[in-house]
Amino acid sequence: MPVYMPKEKIEEIFTEYGGSATNTGSTEGQIALFTFRIKELSDHLQRHRKDHSSRKALLSLVGQRRRHLAYLQKKDLNGYRALIAKLGIRK
């Protein structure tokens, strides 16, 4: 994991959204982790505007999160709505 992601933070995210710290495969937990990483990279890119490799990584993360959200929307619509409200993404 990147330097800005301590193991304790990852466990905290999966505990809050995935149910337990060891449930790293849950869709909700992965979306929450992507959201945290996207926010961190966005902050980094505001300070370092010419860091194109990080910009590419950011776009990749946004695409992965979008695909996970589409899967969750098909699988569990109520869970999808609750998650996007809790994370503060989308409209």
PDB file of N, CA and C in Angstrom:
ATOM      1  N   MET A   1       0.841  -1.183   0.000  1.00  0.00           N
ATOM      2  CA  MET A   1       0.000   0.000   0.000  1.00  0.00           C
ATOM      3  C   MET A   1       0.886   1.246   0.000  1.00  0.00           C
ATOM      4  N   PRO A   2       0.329   2.343  -0.453  1.00  0.00           N
ATOM      5  CA  PRO A   2       1.084   3.587  -0.476  1.00  0.00           C
ATOM      6  C   PRO A   2       1.482   4.032   0.927  1.00  0.00           C
ATOM      7  N   VAL A   3       2.425   4.928   0.982  1.00  0.00           N
ATOM      8  CA  VAL A   3       2.963   5.392   2.253  1.00  0.00           C
ATOM      9  C   VAL A   3       1.893   6.088   3.085  1.00  0.00           C
ATOM     10  N   TYR A   4       0.970   6.794   2.430  1.00  0.00           N
ATOM     11  CA  TYR A   4      -0.038   7.545   3.163  1.00  0.00           C
ATOM     12  C   TYR A   4      -1.135   6.656   3.732  1.00  0.00           C
ATOM     13  N   MET A   5      -1.064   5.333   3.500  1.00  0.00           N
ATOM     14  CA  MET A   5      -2.092   4.410   3.976  1.00  0.00           C
ATOM     15  C   MET A   5      -1.518   3.499   5.064  1.00  0.00           C
ATOM     16  N   PRO A   6      -1.541   3.937   6.315  1.00  0.00           N
ATOM     17  CA  PRO A   6      -1.096   3.024   7.363  1.00  0.00           C
ATOM     18  C   PRO A   6      -2.069   1.855   7.513  1.00  0.00           C
ATOM     19  N   LYS A   7      -1.549   0.756   7.973  1.00  0.00           N
ATOM     20  CA  LYS A   7      -2.354  -0.463   8.111  1.00  0.00           C
ATOM     21  C   LYS A   7      -3.553  -0.239   9.028  1.00  0.00           C
ATOM     22  N   GLU A   8      -3.373   0.585  10.054  1.00  0.00           N
ATOM     23  CA  GLU A   8      -4.456   0.853  10.993  1.00  0.00           C
ATOM     24  C   GLU A   8      -5.616   1.574  10.303  1.00  0.00           C
ATOM     25  N   LYS A   9      -5.294   2.480   9.376  1.00  0.00           N
ATOM     26  CA  LYS A   9      -6.338   3.211   8.654  1.00  0.00           C
ATOM     27  C   LYS A   9      -7.134   2.262   7.754  1.00  0.00           C
ATOM     28  N   ILE A  10      -6.443   1.342   7.089  1.00  0.00           N
ATOM     29  CA  ILE A  10      -7.117   0.364   6.232  1.00  0.00           C
ATOM     30  C   ILE A  10      -8.040  -0.518   7.065  1.00  0.00           C
ATOM     31  N   GLU A  11      -7.557  -0.985   8.217  1.00  0.00           N
ATOM     32  CA  GLU A  11      -8.385  -1.810   9.090  1.00  0.00           C
ATOM     33  C   GLU A  11      -9.595  -1.030   9.592  1.00  0.00           C
ATOM     34  N   GLU A  12      -9.397   0.252   9.886  1.00  0.00           N
ATOM     35  CA  GLU A  12     -10.501   1.084  10.355  1.00  0.00           C
ATOM     36  C   GLU A  12     -11.575   1.231   9.278  1.00  0.00           C
ATOM     37  N   ILE A  13     -11.155   1.438   8.037  1.00  0.00           N
ATOM     38  CA  ILE A  13     -12.099   1.589   6.924  1.00  0.00           C
ATOM     39  C   ILE A  13     -12.894   0.307   6.732  1.00  0.00           C
ATOM     40  N   PHE A  14     -12.203  -0.847   6.718  1.00  0.00           N
ATOM     41  CA  PHE A  14     -12.908  -2.111   6.500  1.00  0.00           C
ATOM     42  C   PHE A  14     -13.778  -2.493   7.694  1.00  0.00           C
ATOM     43  N   THR A  15     -13.394  -2.083   8.890  1.00  0.00           N
ATOM     44  CA  THR A  15     -14.235  -2.355  10.052  1.00  0.00           C
ATOM     45  C   THR A  15     -15.525  -1.552   9.970  1.00  0.00           C
ATOM     46  N   GLU A  16     -15.410  -0.293   9.557  1.00  0.00           N
ATOM     47  CA  GLU A  16     -16.587   0.574   9.494  1.00  0.00           C
ATOM     48  C   GLU A  16     -17.522   0.203   8.352  1.00  0.00           C
ATOM     49  N   TYR A  17     -16.970  -0.099   7.179  1.00  0.00           N
ATOM     50  CA  TYR A  17     -17.812  -0.312   6.001  1.00  0.00           C
ATOM     51  C   TYR A  17     -17.956  -1.781   5.605  1.00  0.00           C
ATOM     52  N   GLY A  18     -16.958  -2.622   5.910  1.00  0.00           N
ATOM     53  CA  GLY A  18     -17.000  -3.999   5.463  1.00  0.00           C
ATOM     54  C   GLY A  18     -17.474  -4.986   6.500  1.00  0.00           C
ATOM     55  N   GLY A  19     -17.621  -4.554   7.739  1.00  0.00           N
ATOM     56  CA  GLY A  19     -18.101  -5.452   8.776  1.00  0.00           C
ATOM     57  C   GLY A  19     -17.006  -5.859   9.742  1.00  0.00           C
ATOM     58  N   SER A  20     -15.832  -6.241   9.221  1.00  0.00           N
ATOM     59  CA  SER A  20     -14.706  -6.578  10.084  1.00  0.00           C
ATOM     60  C   SER A  20     -13.414  -6.189   9.376  1.00  0.00           C
ATOM     61  N   ALA A  21     -12.344  -6.121  10.144  1.00  0.00           N
ATOM     62  CA  ALA A  21     -11.062  -5.691   9.578  1.00  0.00           C
ATOM     63  C   ALA A  21     -10.506  -6.706   8.594  1.00  0.00           C
ATOM     64  N   THR A  22     -10.910  -7.971   8.729  1.00  0.00           N
ATOM     65  CA  THR A  22     -10.381  -9.005   7.841  1.00  0.00           C
ATOM     66  C   THR A  22     -11.249  -9.218   6.607  1.00  0.00           C
ATOM     67  N   ASN A  23     -12.397  -8.554   6.528  1.00  0.00           N
ATOM     68  CA  ASN A  23     -13.305  -8.712   5.391  1.00  0.00           C
ATOM     69  C   ASN A  23     -12.909  -7.725   4.290  1.00  0.00           C
ATOM     70  N   THR A  24     -11.735  -7.917   3.710  1.00  0.00           N
ATOM     71  CA  THR A  24     -11.221  -6.974   2.720  1.00  0.00           C
ATOM     72  C   THR A  24     -11.836  -7.187   1.344  1.00  0.00           C
ATOM     73  N   GLY A  25     -12.633  -8.200   1.162  1.00  0.00           N
ATOM     74  CA  GLY A  25     -13.238  -8.461  -0.124  1.00  0.00           C
ATOM     75  C   GLY A  25     -14.626  -7.874  -0.279  1.00  0.00           C
ATOM     76  N   SER A  26     -15.148  -7.265   0.778  1.00  0.00           N
ATOM     77  CA  SER A  26     -16.505  -6.716   0.688  1.00  0.00           C
ATOM     78  C   SER A  26     -16.528  -5.534  -0.274  1.00  0.00           C
ATOM     79  N   THR A  27     -17.566  -5.467  -1.064  1.00  0.00           N
ATOM     80  CA  THR A  27     -17.696  -4.401  -2.052  1.00  0.00           C
ATOM     81  C   THR A  27     -17.766  -3.040  -1.375  1.00  0.00           C
ATOM     82  N   GLU A  28     -18.524  -2.945  -0.296  1.00  0.00           N
ATOM     83  CA  GLU A  28     -18.670  -1.672   0.403  1.00  0.00           C
ATOM     84  C   GLU A  28     -17.334  -1.193   0.964  1.00  0.00           C
ATOM     85  N   GLY A  29     -16.568  -2.106   1.541  1.00  0.00           N
ATOM     86  CA  GLY A  29     -15.264  -1.750   2.081  1.00  0.00           C
ATOM     87  C   GLY A  29     -14.293  -1.304   1.004  1.00  0.00           C
ATOM     88  N   GLN A  30     -14.315  -1.988  -0.140  1.00  0.00           N
ATOM     89  CA  GLN A  30     -13.423  -1.611  -1.229  1.00  0.00           C
ATOM     90  C   GLN A  30     -13.786  -0.240  -1.787  1.00  0.00           C
ATOM     91  N   ILE A  31     -15.075   0.048  -1.906  1.00  0.00           N
ATOM     92  CA  ILE A  31     -15.505   1.359  -2.390  1.00  0.00           C
ATOM     93  C   ILE A  31     -15.073   2.444  -1.407  1.00  0.00           C
ATOM     94  N   ALA A  32     -15.201   2.184  -0.122  1.00  0.00           N
ATOM     95  CA  ALA A  32     -14.772   3.160   0.884  1.00  0.00           C
ATOM     96  C   ALA A  32     -13.263   3.384   0.813  1.00  0.00           C
ATOM     97  N   LEU A  33     -12.505   2.306   0.593  1.00  0.00           N
ATOM     98  CA  LEU A  33     -11.054   2.438   0.475  1.00  0.00           C
ATOM     99  C   LEU A  33     -10.680   3.234  -0.769  1.00  0.00           C
ATOM    100  N   PHE A  34     -11.343   2.961  -1.890  1.00  0.00           N
ATOM    101  CA  PHE A  34     -11.097   3.738  -3.105  1.00  0.00           C
ATOM    102  C   PHE A  34     -11.410   5.214  -2.870  1.00  0.00           C
ATOM    103  N   THR A  35     -12.508   5.502  -2.167  1.00  0.00           N
ATOM    104  CA  THR A  35     -12.900   6.878  -1.907  1.00  0.00           C
ATOM    105  C   THR A  35     -11.842   7.592  -1.072  1.00  0.00           C
ATOM    106  N   PHE A  36     -11.310   6.925  -0.051  1.00  0.00           N
ATOM    107  CA  PHE A  36     -10.259   7.517   0.775  1.00  0.00           C
ATOM    108  C   PHE A  36      -9.016   7.797  -0.064  1.00  0.00           C
ATOM    109  N   ARG A  37      -8.624   6.843  -0.886  1.00  0.00           N
ATOM    110  CA  ARG A  37      -7.439   7.020  -1.720  1.00  0.00           C
ATOM    111  C   ARG A  37      -7.641   8.128  -2.754  1.00  0.00           C
ATOM    112  N   ILE A  38      -8.856   8.239  -3.301  1.00  0.00           N
ATOM    113  CA  ILE A  38      -9.153   9.294  -4.273  1.00  0.00           C
ATOM    114  C   ILE A  38      -9.039  10.662  -3.610  1.00  0.00           C
ATOM    115  N   LYS A  39      -9.551  10.792  -2.395  1.00  0.00           N
ATOM    116  CA  LYS A  39      -9.450  12.077  -1.689  1.00  0.00           C
ATOM    117  C   LYS A  39      -7.998  12.443  -1.417  1.00  0.00           C
ATOM    118  N   GLU A  40      -7.201  11.465  -1.005  1.00  0.00           N
ATOM    119  CA  GLU A  40      -5.790  11.731  -0.728  1.00  0.00           C
ATOM    120  C   GLU A  40      -5.039  12.138  -1.998  1.00  0.00           C
ATOM    121  N   LEU A  41      -5.301  11.434  -3.099  1.00  0.00           N
ATOM    122  CA  LEU A  41      -4.627  11.777  -4.357  1.00  0.00           C
ATOM    123  C   LEU A  41      -5.089  13.136  -4.878  1.00  0.00           C
ATOM    124  N   SER A  42      -6.339  13.477  -4.682  1.00  0.00           N
ATOM    125  CA  SER A  42      -6.833  14.784  -5.110  1.00  0.00           C
ATOM    126  C   SER A  42      -6.131  15.900  -4.354  1.00  0.00           C
ATOM    127  N   ASP A  43      -5.957  15.703  -3.052  1.00  0.00           N
ATOM    128  CA  ASP A  43      -5.223  16.692  -2.259  1.00  0.00           C
ATOM    129  C   ASP A  43      -3.779  16.815  -2.741  1.00  0.00           C
ATOM    130  N   HIS A  44      -3.162  15.690  -3.035  1.00  0.00           N
ATOM    131  CA  HIS A  44      -1.783  15.690  -3.526  1.00  0.00           C
ATOM    132  C   HIS A  44      -1.683  16.441  -4.846  1.00  0.00           C
ATOM    133  N   LEU A  45      -2.645  16.205  -5.742  1.00  0.00           N
ATOM    134  CA  LEU A  45      -2.585  16.824  -7.065  1.00  0.00           C
ATOM    135  C   LEU A  45      -2.890  18.323  -7.017  1.00  0.00           C
ATOM    136  N   GLN A  46      -3.568  18.783  -5.991  1.00  0.00           N
ATOM    137  CA  GLN A  46      -3.766  20.221  -5.860  1.00  0.00           C
ATOM    138  C   GLN A  46      -2.463  20.922  -5.489  1.00  0.00           C
ATOM    139  N   ARG A  47      -1.610  20.234  -4.754  1.00  0.00           N
ATOM    140  CA  ARG A  47      -0.313  20.809  -4.398  1.00  0.00           C
ATOM    141  C   ARG A  47       0.718  20.613  -5.500  1.00  0.00           C
ATOM    142  N   HIS A  48       0.672  19.475  -6.193  1.00  0.00           N
ATOM    143  CA  HIS A  48       1.654  19.113  -7.215  1.00  0.00           C
ATOM    144  C   HIS A  48       0.932  18.932  -8.542  1.00  0.00           C
ATOM    145  N   ARG A  49       0.693  20.016  -9.222  1.00  0.00           N
ATOM    146  CA  ARG A  49      -0.140  20.003 -10.420  1.00  0.00           C
ATOM    147  C   ARG A  49       0.479  19.246 -11.590  1.00  0.00           C
ATOM    148  N   LYS A  50       1.782  19.138 -11.634  1.00  0.00           N
ATOM    149  CA  LYS A  50       2.435  18.511 -12.792  1.00  0.00           C
ATOM    150  C   LYS A  50       2.766  17.043 -12.582  1.00  0.00           C
ATOM    151  N   ASP A  51       2.242  16.436 -11.553  1.00  0.00           N
ATOM    152  CA  ASP A  51       2.497  15.026 -11.263  1.00  0.00           C
ATOM    153  C   ASP A  51       1.531  14.166 -12.085  1.00  0.00           C
ATOM    154  N   HIS A  52       1.917  13.886 -13.315  1.00  0.00           N
ATOM    155  CA  HIS A  52       1.019  13.201 -14.245  1.00  0.00           C
ATOM    156  C   HIS A  52       0.841  11.721 -13.928  1.00  0.00           C
ATOM    157  N   SER A  53       1.827  11.099 -13.322  1.00  0.00           N
ATOM    158  CA  SER A  53       1.670   9.686 -12.976  1.00  0.00           C
ATOM    159  C   SER A  53       0.616   9.517 -11.875  1.00  0.00           C
ATOM    160  N   SER A  54       0.578  10.448 -10.935  1.00  0.00           N
ATOM    161  CA  SER A  54      -0.459  10.390  -9.903  1.00  0.00           C
ATOM    162  C   SER A  54      -1.823  10.704 -10.489  1.00  0.00           C
ATOM    163  N   ARG A  55      -1.868  11.576 -11.485  1.00  0.00           N
ATOM    164  CA  ARG A  55      -3.135  11.890 -12.139  1.00  0.00           C
ATOM    165  C   ARG A  55      -3.691  10.649 -12.833  1.00  0.00           C
ATOM    166  N   LYS A  56      -2.798   9.882 -13.475  1.00  0.00           N
ATOM    167  CA  LYS A  56      -3.222   8.641 -14.129  1.00  0.00           C
ATOM    168  C   LYS A  56      -3.729   7.636 -13.096  1.00  0.00           C
ATOM    169  N   ALA A  57      -3.040   7.551 -11.967  1.00  0.00           N
ATOM    170  CA  ALA A  57      -3.472   6.644 -10.901  1.00  0.00           C
ATOM    171  C   ALA A  57      -4.834   7.071 -10.359  1.00  0.00           C
ATOM    172  N   LEU A  58      -5.057   8.378 -10.248  1.00  0.00           N
ATOM    173  CA  LEU A  58      -6.336   8.882  -9.775  1.00  0.00           C
ATOM    174  C   LEU A  58      -7.466   8.488 -10.723  1.00  0.00           C
ATOM    175  N   LEU A  59      -7.249   8.653 -12.007  1.00  0.00           N
ATOM    176  CA  LEU A  59      -8.274   8.284 -12.983  1.00  0.00           C
ATOM    177  C   LEU A  59      -8.556   6.791 -12.953  1.00  0.00           C
ATOM    178  N   SER A  60      -7.518   5.998 -12.738  1.00  0.00           N
ATOM    179  CA  SER A  60      -7.689   4.551 -12.632  1.00  0.00           C
ATOM    180  C   SER A  60      -8.544   4.199 -11.409  1.00  0.00           C
ATOM    181  N   LEU A  61      -8.273   4.857 -10.276  1.00  0.00           N
ATOM    182  CA  LEU A  61      -9.048   4.596  -9.059  1.00  0.00           C
ATOM    183  C   LEU A  61     -10.505   5.004  -9.230  1.00  0.00           C
ATOM    184  N   VAL A  62     -10.733   6.125  -9.893  1.00  0.00           N
ATOM    185  CA  VAL A  62     -12.107   6.575 -10.117  1.00  0.00           C
ATOM    186  C   VAL A  62     -12.860   5.553 -10.970  1.00  0.00           C
ATOM    187  N   GLY A  63     -12.194   5.007 -11.987  1.00  0.00           N
ATOM    188  CA  GLY A  63     -12.824   3.992 -12.825  1.00  0.00           C
ATOM    189  C   GLY A  63     -13.130   2.717 -12.060  1.00  0.00           C
ATOM    190  N   GLN A  64     -12.194   2.289 -11.206  1.00  0.00           N
ATOM    191  CA  GLN A  64     -12.425   1.085 -10.406  1.00  0.00           C
ATOM    192  C   GLN A  64     -13.591   1.294  -9.445  1.00  0.00           C
ATOM    193  N   ARG A  65     -13.629   2.470  -8.817  1.00  0.00           N
ATOM    194  CA  ARG A  65     -14.731   2.747  -7.888  1.00  0.00           C
ATOM    195  C   ARG A  65     -16.064   2.780  -8.627  1.00  0.00           C
ATOM    196  N   ARG A  66     -16.074   3.353  -9.832  1.00  0.00           N
ATOM    197  CA  ARG A  66     -17.301   3.416 -10.623  1.00  0.00           C
ATOM    198  C   ARG A  66     -17.808   2.017 -10.957  1.00  0.00           C
ATOM    199  N   ARG A  67     -16.880   1.103 -11.327  1.00  0.00           N
ATOM    200  CA  ARG A  67     -17.289  -0.269 -11.641  1.00  0.00           C
ATOM    201  C   ARG A  67     -17.816  -0.990 -10.403  1.00  0.00           C
ATOM    202  N   HIS A  68     -17.175  -0.788  -9.255  1.00  0.00           N
ATOM    203  CA  HIS A  68     -17.661  -1.406  -8.022  1.00  0.00           C
ATOM    204  C   HIS A  68     -19.035  -0.856  -7.642  1.00  0.00           C
ATOM    205  N   LEU A  69     -19.231   0.457  -7.829  1.00  0.00           N
ATOM    206  CA  LEU A  69     -20.535   1.045  -7.522  1.00  0.00           C
ATOM    207  C   LEU A  69     -21.622   0.502  -8.440  1.00  0.00           C
ATOM    208  N   ALA A  70     -21.299   0.307  -9.707  1.00  0.00           N
ATOM    209  CA  ALA A  70     -22.282  -0.257 -10.647  1.00  0.00           C
ATOM    210  C   ALA A  70     -22.654  -1.676 -10.229  1.00  0.00           C
ATOM    211  N   TYR A  71     -21.663  -2.455  -9.805  1.00  0.00           N
ATOM    212  CA  TYR A  71     -21.931  -3.818  -9.334  1.00  0.00           C
ATOM    213  C   TYR A  71     -22.829  -3.795  -8.099  1.00  0.00           C
ATOM    214  N   LEU A  72     -22.512  -2.914  -7.155  1.00  0.00           N
ATOM    215  CA  LEU A  72     -23.298  -2.835  -5.928  1.00  0.00           C
ATOM    216  C   LEU A  72     -24.712  -2.364  -6.213  1.00  0.00           C
ATOM    217  N   GLN A  73     -24.864  -1.459  -7.178  1.00  0.00           N
ATOM    218  CA  GLN A  73     -26.194  -0.976  -7.528  1.00  0.00           C
ATOM    219  C   GLN A  73     -27.054  -2.098  -8.090  1.00  0.00           C
ATOM    220  N   LYS A  74     -26.457  -2.969  -8.902  1.00  0.00           N
ATOM    221  CA  LYS A  74     -27.207  -4.107  -9.443  1.00  0.00           C
ATOM    222  C   LYS A  74     -27.521  -5.130  -8.364  1.00  0.00           C
ATOM    223  N   LYS A  75     -26.581  -5.340  -7.448  1.00  0.00           N
ATOM    224  CA  LYS A  75     -26.717  -6.384  -6.444  1.00  0.00           C
ATOM    225  C   LYS A  75     -27.637  -5.978  -5.295  1.00  0.00           C
ATOM    226  N   ASP A  76     -27.461  -4.744  -4.781  1.00  0.00           N
ATOM    227  CA  ASP A  76     -28.181  -4.309  -3.581  1.00  0.00           C
ATOM    228  C   ASP A  76     -28.441  -2.808  -3.680  1.00  0.00           C
ATOM    229  N   LEU A  77     -29.579  -2.423  -4.202  1.00  0.00           N
ATOM    230  CA  LEU A  77     -29.884  -1.017  -4.454  1.00  0.00           C
ATOM    231  C   LEU A  77     -29.963  -0.205  -3.160  1.00  0.00           C
ATOM    232  N   ASN A  78     -30.582  -0.771  -2.134  1.00  0.00           N
ATOM    233  CA  ASN A  78     -30.687  -0.040  -0.861  1.00  0.00           C
ATOM    234  C   ASN A  78     -29.316   0.143  -0.215  1.00  0.00           C
ATOM    235  N   GLY A  79     -28.481  -0.883  -0.277  1.00  0.00           N
ATOM    236  CA  GLY A  79     -27.130  -0.775   0.248  1.00  0.00           C
ATOM    237  C   GLY A  79     -26.304   0.250  -0.524  1.00  0.00           C
ATOM    238  N   TYR A  80     -26.525   0.295  -1.843  1.00  0.00           N
ATOM    239  CA  TYR A  80     -25.846   1.275  -2.696  1.00  0.00           C
ATOM    240  C   TYR A  80     -26.222   2.693  -2.281  1.00  0.00           C
ATOM    241  N   ARG A  81     -27.498   2.945  -2.107  1.00  0.00           N
ATOM    242  CA  ARG A  81     -27.960   4.282  -1.730  1.00  0.00           C
ATOM    243  C   ARG A  81     -27.442   4.686  -0.356  1.00  0.00           C
ATOM    244  N   ALA A  82     -27.432   3.740   0.569  1.00  0.00           N
ATOM    245  CA  ALA A  82     -26.935   4.040   1.912  1.00  0.00           C
ATOM    246  C   ALA A  82     -25.435   4.346   1.885  1.00  0.00           C
ATOM    247  N   LEU A  83     -24.697   3.594   1.070  1.00  0.00           N
ATOM    248  CA  LEU A  83     -23.248   3.785   1.019  1.00  0.00           C
ATOM    249  C   LEU A  83     -22.884   5.127   0.401  1.00  0.00           C
ATOM    250  N   ILE A  84     -23.522   5.496  -0.701  1.00  0.00           N
ATOM    251  CA  ILE A  84     -23.159   6.778  -1.316  1.00  0.00           C
ATOM    252  C   ILE A  84     -23.572   7.949  -0.439  1.00  0.00           C
ATOM    253  N   ALA A  85     -24.634   7.789   0.351  1.00  0.00           N
ATOM    254  CA  ALA A  85     -25.013   8.845   1.285  1.00  0.00           C
ATOM    255  C   ALA A  85     -23.994   8.949   2.420  1.00  0.00           C
ATOM    256  N   LYS A  86     -23.522   7.804   2.901  1.00  0.00           N
ATOM    257  CA  LYS A  86     -22.569   7.777   4.001  1.00  0.00           C
ATOM    258  C   LYS A  86     -21.203   8.309   3.579  1.00  0.00           C
ATOM    259  N   LEU A  87     -20.783   7.986   2.354  1.00  0.00           N
ATOM    260  CA  LEU A  87     -19.489   8.447   1.872  1.00  0.00           C
ATOM    261  C   LEU A  87     -19.530   9.863   1.304  1.00  0.00           C
ATOM    262  N   GLY A  88     -20.726  10.331   0.985  1.00  0.00           N
ATOM    263  CA  GLY A  88     -20.847  11.680   0.434  1.00  0.00           C
ATOM    264  C   GLY A  88     -20.429  11.781  -1.014  1.00  0.00           C
ATOM    265  N   ILE A  89     -20.629  10.703  -1.782  1.00  0.00           N
ATOM    266  CA  ILE A  89     -20.296  10.739  -3.201  1.00  0.00           C
ATOM    267  C   ILE A  89     -21.588  10.777  -4.010  1.00  0.00           C
ATOM    268  N   ARG A  90     -21.474  11.121  -5.249  1.00  0.00           N
ATOM    269  CA  ARG A  90     -22.599  11.304  -6.163  1.00  0.00           C
ATOM    270  C   ARG A  90     -23.396  12.522  -5.737  1.00  0.00           C
ATOM    271  N   LYS A  91     -24.627  12.580  -6.174  1.00  0.00           N
ATOM    272  CA  LYS A  91     -25.445  13.775  -5.951  1.00  0.00           C
ATOM    273  C   LYS A  91     -25.980  13.860  -4.541  1.00  0.00           C
TER     274      LYS A  91
END
